[in-house]
PDB file of C-alpha atoms and ligand atoms in Angstrom:
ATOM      1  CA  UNK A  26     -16.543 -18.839  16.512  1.00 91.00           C
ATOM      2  CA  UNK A  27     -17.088 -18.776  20.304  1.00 93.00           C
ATOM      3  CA  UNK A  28     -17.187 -15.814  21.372  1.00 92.00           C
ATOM      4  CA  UNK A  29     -17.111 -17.035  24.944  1.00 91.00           C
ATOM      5  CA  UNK A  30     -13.659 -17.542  24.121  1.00 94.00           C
ATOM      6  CA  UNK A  31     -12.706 -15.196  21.929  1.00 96.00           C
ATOM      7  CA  UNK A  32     -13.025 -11.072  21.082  1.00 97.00           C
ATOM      8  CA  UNK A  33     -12.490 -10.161  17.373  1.00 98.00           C
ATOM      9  CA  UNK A  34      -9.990  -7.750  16.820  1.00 98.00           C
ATOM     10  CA  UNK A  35     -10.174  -7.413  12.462  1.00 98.00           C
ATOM     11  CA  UNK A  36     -13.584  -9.090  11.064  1.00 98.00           C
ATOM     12  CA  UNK A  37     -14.021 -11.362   8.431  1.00 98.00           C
ATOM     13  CA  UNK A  38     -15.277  -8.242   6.164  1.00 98.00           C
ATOM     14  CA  UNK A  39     -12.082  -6.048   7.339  1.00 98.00           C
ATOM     15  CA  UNK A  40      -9.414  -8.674   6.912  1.00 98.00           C
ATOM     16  CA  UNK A  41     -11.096  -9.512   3.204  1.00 98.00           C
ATOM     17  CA  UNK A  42     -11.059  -5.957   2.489  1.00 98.00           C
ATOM     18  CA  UNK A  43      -7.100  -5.619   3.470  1.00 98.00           C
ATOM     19  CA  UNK A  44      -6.138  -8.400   1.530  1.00 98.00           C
ATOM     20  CA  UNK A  45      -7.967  -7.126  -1.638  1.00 98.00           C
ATOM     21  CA  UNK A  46      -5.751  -3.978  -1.095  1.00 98.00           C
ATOM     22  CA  UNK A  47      -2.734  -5.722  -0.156  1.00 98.00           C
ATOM     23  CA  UNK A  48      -2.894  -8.236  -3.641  1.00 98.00           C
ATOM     24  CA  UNK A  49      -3.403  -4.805  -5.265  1.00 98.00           C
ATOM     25  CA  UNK A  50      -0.301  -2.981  -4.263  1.00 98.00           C
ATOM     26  CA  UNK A  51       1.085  -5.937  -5.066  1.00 98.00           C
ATOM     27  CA  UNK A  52       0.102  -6.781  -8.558  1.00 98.00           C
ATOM     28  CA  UNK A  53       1.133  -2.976  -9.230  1.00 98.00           C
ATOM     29  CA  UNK A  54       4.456  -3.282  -7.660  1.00 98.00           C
ATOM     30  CA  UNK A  55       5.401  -6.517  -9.757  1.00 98.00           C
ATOM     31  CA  UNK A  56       4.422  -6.352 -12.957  1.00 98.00           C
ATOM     32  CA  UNK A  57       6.888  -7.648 -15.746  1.00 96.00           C
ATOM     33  CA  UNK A  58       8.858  -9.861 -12.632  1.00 97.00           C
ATOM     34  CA  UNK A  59       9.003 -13.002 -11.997  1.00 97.00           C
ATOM     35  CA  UNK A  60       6.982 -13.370  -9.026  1.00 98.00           C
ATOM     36  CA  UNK A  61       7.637 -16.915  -6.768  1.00 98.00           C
ATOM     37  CA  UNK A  62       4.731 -16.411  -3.661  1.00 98.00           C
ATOM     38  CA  UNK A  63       7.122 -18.701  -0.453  1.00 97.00           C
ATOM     39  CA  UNK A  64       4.243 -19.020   2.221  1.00 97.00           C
ATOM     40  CA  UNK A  65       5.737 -20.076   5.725  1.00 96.00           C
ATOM     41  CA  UNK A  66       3.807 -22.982   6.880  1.00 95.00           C
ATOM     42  CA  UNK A  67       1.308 -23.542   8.971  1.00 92.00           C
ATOM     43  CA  UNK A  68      -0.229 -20.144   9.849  1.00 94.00           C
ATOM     44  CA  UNK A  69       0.174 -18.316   6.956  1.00 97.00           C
ATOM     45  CA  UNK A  70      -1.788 -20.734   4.760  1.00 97.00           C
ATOM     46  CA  UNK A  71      -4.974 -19.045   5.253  1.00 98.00           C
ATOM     47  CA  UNK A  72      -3.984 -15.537   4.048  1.00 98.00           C
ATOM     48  CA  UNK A  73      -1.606 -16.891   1.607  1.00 98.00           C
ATOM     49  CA  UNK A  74      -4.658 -19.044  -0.361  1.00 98.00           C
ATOM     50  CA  UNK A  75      -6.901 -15.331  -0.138  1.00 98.00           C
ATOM     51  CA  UNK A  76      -3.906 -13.116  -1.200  1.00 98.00           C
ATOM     52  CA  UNK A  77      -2.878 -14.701  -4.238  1.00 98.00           C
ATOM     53  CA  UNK A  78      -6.114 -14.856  -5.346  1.00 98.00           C
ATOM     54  CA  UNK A  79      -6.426 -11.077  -5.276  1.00 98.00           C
ATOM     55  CA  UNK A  80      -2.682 -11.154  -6.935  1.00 98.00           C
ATOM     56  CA  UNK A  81      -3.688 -10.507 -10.527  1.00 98.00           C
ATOM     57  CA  UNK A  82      -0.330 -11.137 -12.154  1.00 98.00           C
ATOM     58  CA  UNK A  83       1.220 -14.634 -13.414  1.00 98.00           C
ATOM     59  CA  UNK A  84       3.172 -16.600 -10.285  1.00 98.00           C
ATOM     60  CA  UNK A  85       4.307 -19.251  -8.840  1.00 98.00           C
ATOM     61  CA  UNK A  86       3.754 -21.199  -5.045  1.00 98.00           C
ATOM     62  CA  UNK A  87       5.704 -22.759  -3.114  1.00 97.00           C
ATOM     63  CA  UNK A  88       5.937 -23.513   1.135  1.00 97.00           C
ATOM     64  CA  UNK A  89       8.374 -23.785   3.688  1.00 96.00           C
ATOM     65  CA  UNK A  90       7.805 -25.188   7.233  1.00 94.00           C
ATOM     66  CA  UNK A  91      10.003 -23.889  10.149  1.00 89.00           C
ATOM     67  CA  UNK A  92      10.519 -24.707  13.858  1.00 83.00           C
ATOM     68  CA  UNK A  93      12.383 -23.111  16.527  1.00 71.00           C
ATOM     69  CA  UNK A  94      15.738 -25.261  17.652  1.00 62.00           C
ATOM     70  CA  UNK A  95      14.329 -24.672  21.233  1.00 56.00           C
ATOM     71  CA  UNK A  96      14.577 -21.778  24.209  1.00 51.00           C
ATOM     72  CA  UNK A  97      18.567 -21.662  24.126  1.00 46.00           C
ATOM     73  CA  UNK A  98      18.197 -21.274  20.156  1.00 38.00           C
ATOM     74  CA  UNK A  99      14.756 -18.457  20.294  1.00 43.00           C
ATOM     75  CA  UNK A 100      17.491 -15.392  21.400  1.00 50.00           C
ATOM     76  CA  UNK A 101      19.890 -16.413  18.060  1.00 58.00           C
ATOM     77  CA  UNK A 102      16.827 -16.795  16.103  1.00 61.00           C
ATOM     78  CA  UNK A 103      18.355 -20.149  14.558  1.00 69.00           C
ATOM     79  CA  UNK A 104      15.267 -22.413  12.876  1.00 81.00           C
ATOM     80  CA  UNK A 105      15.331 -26.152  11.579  1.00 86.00           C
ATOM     81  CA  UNK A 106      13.758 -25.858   8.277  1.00 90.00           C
ATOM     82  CA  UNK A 107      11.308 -29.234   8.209  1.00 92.00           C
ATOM     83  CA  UNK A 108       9.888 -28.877   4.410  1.00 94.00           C
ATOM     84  CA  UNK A 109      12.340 -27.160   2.457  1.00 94.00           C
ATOM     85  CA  UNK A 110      11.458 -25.161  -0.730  1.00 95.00           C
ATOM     86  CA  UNK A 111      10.233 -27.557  -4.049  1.00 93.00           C
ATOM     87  CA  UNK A 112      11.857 -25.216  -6.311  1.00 89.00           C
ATOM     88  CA  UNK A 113      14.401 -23.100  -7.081  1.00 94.00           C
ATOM     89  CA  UNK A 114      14.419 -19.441  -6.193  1.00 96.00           C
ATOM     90  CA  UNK A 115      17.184 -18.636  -8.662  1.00 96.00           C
ATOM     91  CA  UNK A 116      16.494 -15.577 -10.406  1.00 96.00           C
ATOM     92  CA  UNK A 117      12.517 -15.045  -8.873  1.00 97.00           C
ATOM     93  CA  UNK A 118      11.430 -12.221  -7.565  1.00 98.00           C
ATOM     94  CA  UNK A 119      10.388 -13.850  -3.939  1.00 96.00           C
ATOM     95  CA  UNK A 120       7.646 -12.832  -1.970  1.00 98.00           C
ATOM     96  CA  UNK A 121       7.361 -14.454   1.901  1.00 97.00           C
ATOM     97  CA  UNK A 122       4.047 -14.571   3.235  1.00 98.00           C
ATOM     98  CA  UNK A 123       4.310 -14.897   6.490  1.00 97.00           C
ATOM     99  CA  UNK A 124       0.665 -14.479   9.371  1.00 96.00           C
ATOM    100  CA  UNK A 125       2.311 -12.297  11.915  1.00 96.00           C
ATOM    101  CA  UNK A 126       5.719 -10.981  12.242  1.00 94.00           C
ATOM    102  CA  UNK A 127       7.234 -10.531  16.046  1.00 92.00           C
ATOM    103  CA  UNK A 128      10.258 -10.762  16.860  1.00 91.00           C
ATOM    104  CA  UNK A 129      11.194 -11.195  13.549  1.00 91.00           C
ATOM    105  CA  UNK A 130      13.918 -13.693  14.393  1.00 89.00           C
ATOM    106  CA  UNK A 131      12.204 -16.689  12.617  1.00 89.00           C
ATOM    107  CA  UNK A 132      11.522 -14.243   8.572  1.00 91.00           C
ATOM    108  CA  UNK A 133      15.305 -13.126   9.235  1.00 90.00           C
ATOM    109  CA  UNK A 134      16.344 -16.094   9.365  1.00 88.00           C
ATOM    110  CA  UNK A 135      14.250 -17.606   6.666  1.00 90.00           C
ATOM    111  CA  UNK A 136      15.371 -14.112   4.592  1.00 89.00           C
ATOM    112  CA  UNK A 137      19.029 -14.745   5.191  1.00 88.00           C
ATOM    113  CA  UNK A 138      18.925 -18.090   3.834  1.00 89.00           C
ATOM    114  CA  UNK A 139      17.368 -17.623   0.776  1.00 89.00           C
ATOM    115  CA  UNK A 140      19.549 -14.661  -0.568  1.00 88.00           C
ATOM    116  CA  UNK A 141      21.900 -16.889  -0.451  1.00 93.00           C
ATOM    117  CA  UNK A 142      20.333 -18.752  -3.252  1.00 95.00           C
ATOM    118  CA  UNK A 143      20.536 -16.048  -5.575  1.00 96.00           C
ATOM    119  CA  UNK A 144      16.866 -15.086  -5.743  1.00 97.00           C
ATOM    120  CA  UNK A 145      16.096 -11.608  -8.149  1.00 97.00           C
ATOM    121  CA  UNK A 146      14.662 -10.169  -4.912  1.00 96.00           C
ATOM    122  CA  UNK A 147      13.090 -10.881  -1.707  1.00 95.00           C
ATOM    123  CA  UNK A 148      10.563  -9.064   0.164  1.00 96.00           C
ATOM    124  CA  UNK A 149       8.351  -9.848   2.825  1.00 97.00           C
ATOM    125  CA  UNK A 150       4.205  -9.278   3.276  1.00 98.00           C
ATOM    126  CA  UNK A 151       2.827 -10.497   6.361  1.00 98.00           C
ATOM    127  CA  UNK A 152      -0.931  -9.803   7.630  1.00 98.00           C
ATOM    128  CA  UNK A 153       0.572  -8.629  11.067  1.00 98.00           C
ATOM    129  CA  UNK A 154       3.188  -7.055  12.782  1.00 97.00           C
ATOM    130  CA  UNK A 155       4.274  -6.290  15.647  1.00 95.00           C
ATOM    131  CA  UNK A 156       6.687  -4.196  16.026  1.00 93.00           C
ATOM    132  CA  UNK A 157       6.876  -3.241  19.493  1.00 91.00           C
ATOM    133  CA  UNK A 158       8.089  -6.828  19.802  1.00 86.00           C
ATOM    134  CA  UNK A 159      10.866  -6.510  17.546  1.00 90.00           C
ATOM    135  CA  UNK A 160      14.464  -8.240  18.719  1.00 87.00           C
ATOM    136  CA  UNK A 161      15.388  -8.717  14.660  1.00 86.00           C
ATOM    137  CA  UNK A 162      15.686  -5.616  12.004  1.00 86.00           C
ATOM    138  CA  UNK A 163      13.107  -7.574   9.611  1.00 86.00           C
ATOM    139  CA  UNK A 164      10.863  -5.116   7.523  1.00 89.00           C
ATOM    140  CA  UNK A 165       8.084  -6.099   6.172  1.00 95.00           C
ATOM    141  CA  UNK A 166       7.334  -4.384   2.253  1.00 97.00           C
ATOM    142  CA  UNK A 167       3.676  -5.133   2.971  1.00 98.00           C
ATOM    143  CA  UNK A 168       1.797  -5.183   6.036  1.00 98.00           C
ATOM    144  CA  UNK A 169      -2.041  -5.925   6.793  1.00 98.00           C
ATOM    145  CA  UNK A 170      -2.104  -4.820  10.417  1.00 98.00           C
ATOM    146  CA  UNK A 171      -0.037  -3.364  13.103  1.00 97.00           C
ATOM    147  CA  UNK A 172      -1.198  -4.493  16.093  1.00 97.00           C
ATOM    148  CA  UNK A 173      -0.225  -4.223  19.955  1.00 95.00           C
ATOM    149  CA  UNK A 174       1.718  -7.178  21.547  1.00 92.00           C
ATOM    150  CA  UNK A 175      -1.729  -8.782  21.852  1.00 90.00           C
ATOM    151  CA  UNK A 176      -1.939 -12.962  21.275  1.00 92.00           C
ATOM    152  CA  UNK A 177      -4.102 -13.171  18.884  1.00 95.00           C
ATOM    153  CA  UNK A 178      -5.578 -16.541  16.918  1.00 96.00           C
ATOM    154  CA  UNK A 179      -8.174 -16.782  13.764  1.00 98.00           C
ATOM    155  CA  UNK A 180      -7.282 -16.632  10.111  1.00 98.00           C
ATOM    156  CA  UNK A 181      -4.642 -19.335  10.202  1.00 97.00           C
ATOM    157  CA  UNK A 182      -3.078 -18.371  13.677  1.00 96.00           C
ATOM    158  CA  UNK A 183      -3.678 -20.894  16.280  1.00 95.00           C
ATOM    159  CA  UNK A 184      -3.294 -21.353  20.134  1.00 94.00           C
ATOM    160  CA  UNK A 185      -2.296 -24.942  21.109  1.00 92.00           C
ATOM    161  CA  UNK A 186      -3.127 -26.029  17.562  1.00 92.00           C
ATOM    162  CA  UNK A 187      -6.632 -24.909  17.554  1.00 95.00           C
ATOM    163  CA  UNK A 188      -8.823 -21.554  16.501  1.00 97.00           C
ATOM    164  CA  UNK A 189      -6.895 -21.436  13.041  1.00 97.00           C
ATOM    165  CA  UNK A 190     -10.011 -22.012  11.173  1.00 97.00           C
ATOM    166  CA  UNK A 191     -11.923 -18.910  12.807  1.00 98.00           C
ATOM    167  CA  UNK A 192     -12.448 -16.286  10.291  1.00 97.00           C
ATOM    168  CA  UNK A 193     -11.761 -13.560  12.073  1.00 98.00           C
ATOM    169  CA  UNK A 194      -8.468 -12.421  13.906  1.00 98.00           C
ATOM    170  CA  UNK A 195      -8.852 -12.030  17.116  1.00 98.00           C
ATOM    171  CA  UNK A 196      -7.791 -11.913  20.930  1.00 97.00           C
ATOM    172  CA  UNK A 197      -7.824 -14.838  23.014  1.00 93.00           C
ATOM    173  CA  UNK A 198     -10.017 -14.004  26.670  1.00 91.00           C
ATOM    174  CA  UNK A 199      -7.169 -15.025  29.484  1.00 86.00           C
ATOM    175  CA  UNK A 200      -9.648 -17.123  30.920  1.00 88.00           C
ATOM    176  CA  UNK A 201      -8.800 -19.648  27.821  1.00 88.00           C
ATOM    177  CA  UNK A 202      -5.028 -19.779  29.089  1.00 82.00           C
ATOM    178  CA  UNK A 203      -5.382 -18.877  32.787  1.00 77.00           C
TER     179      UNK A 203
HETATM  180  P1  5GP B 382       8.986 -14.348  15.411  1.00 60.94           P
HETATM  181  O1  5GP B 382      10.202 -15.109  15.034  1.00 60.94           O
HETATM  182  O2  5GP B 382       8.708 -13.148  14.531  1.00 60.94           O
HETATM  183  O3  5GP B 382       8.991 -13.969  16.875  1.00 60.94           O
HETATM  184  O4  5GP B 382       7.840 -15.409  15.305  1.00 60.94           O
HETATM  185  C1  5GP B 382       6.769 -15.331  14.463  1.00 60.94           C
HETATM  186  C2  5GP B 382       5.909 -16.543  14.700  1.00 60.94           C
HETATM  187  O5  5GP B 382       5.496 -16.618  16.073  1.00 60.94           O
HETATM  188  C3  5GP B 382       4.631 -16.444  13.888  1.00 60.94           C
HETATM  189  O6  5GP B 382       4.783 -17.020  12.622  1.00 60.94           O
HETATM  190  C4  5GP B 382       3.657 -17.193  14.770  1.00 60.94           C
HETATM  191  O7  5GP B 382       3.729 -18.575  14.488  1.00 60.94           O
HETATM  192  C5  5GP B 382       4.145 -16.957  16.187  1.00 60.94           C
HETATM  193  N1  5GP B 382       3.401 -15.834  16.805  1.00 60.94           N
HETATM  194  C6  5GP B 382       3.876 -14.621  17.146  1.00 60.94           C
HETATM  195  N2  5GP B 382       2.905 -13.847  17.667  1.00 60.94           N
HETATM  196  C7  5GP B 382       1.783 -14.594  17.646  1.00 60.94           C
HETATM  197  C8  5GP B 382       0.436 -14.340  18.037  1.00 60.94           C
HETATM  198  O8  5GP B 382       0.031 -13.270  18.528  1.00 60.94           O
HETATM  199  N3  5GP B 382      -0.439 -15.364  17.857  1.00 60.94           N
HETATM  200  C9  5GP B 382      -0.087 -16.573  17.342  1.00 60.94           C
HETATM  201  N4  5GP B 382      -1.031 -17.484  17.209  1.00 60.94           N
HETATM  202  N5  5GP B 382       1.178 -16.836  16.950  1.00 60.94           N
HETATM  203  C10 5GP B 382       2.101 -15.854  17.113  1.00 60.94           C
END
């Protein structure tokens, strides 16, 4: 990490920790179901390969990659899905990992479209939110952090496609953007 660029805002050891709780709660909360882990591509790819690890309960993967259909589509929160589902979500208990939730227009959107294909359930766990931020009523069953409407990058979240592979989250110093 370059911390030139860079201040941490969760370390490597507090993120780990949070996930180990996290794929606790969770392996509590689903016992008996049949658990299908949906992790929204690319960010959340990082705390989705951690979290089912510390998921101690039988389940399945699967991805989905999203974009936004551009500034006059951001406000309706309408997204092109460009790598749909492999499998069926019929009758799964569905769990969306998503990195950071903001507005929440992109998850509602995602949410929306699955329960239309009949899933058992479908909840959400994301490793941040912000919820000062919020523009969509998306709630997220399992959070890692609430944070400030800070940028922040590391642990799958990038800035102009880089800093995903840092292994902390943290803030970006403006003088990377300014
Ligand atoms: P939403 O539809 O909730 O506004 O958008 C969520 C998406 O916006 C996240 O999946 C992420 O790609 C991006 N995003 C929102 N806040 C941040 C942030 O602080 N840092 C980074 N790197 N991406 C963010």
């Amino acid at each position: 990490m370059n911390l030139e660029e860079v201040d941490i805002l969760f370390s490597q050891e507090q993120v780990k920790a949070r996930v180990k709780e996290l794929g606790q709660q969770i392996t509590r909360d689903y016992q008996g179901q049949n658990l299908l882990v949906i992790g929204v591509l690319k960010g959340a790819f990082i705390f989705m390969a951690d979290l089912i690890r510390e998921i101690n309960l039988p389940l399945e993967v699967d991805f989905i990659s999203v974009s936004s259909y551009g500034a006059s589509t951001v406000s309706s929160g309408e997204v092109r899905i460009t790598k749909d589902l492999d499998h069926s979500v019929e009758g799964k208990s569905v769990l969306l990992v998503e990195d950071i939730v903001d507005t929440g227009l992109t998850l509602n959107y995602i949410e929306e479209i699955f329960k239309k294909r009949n899933p058992a359930n479908v909840k959400i766990c994301c490793l941040l939110d912000k919820p000062s931020r919020r523009r969509s009523p998306v709630a997220a069953e399992y959070v890692g952090f609430t944070i400030e409407d800070l940028f922040v990058v590391g642990y799958g979240l990038d800035y102009a496609g880089k800093y995903r592979n840092y292994p902390a989250v943290c803030i970006l110093k403006p003088s990377v953007y300014i």
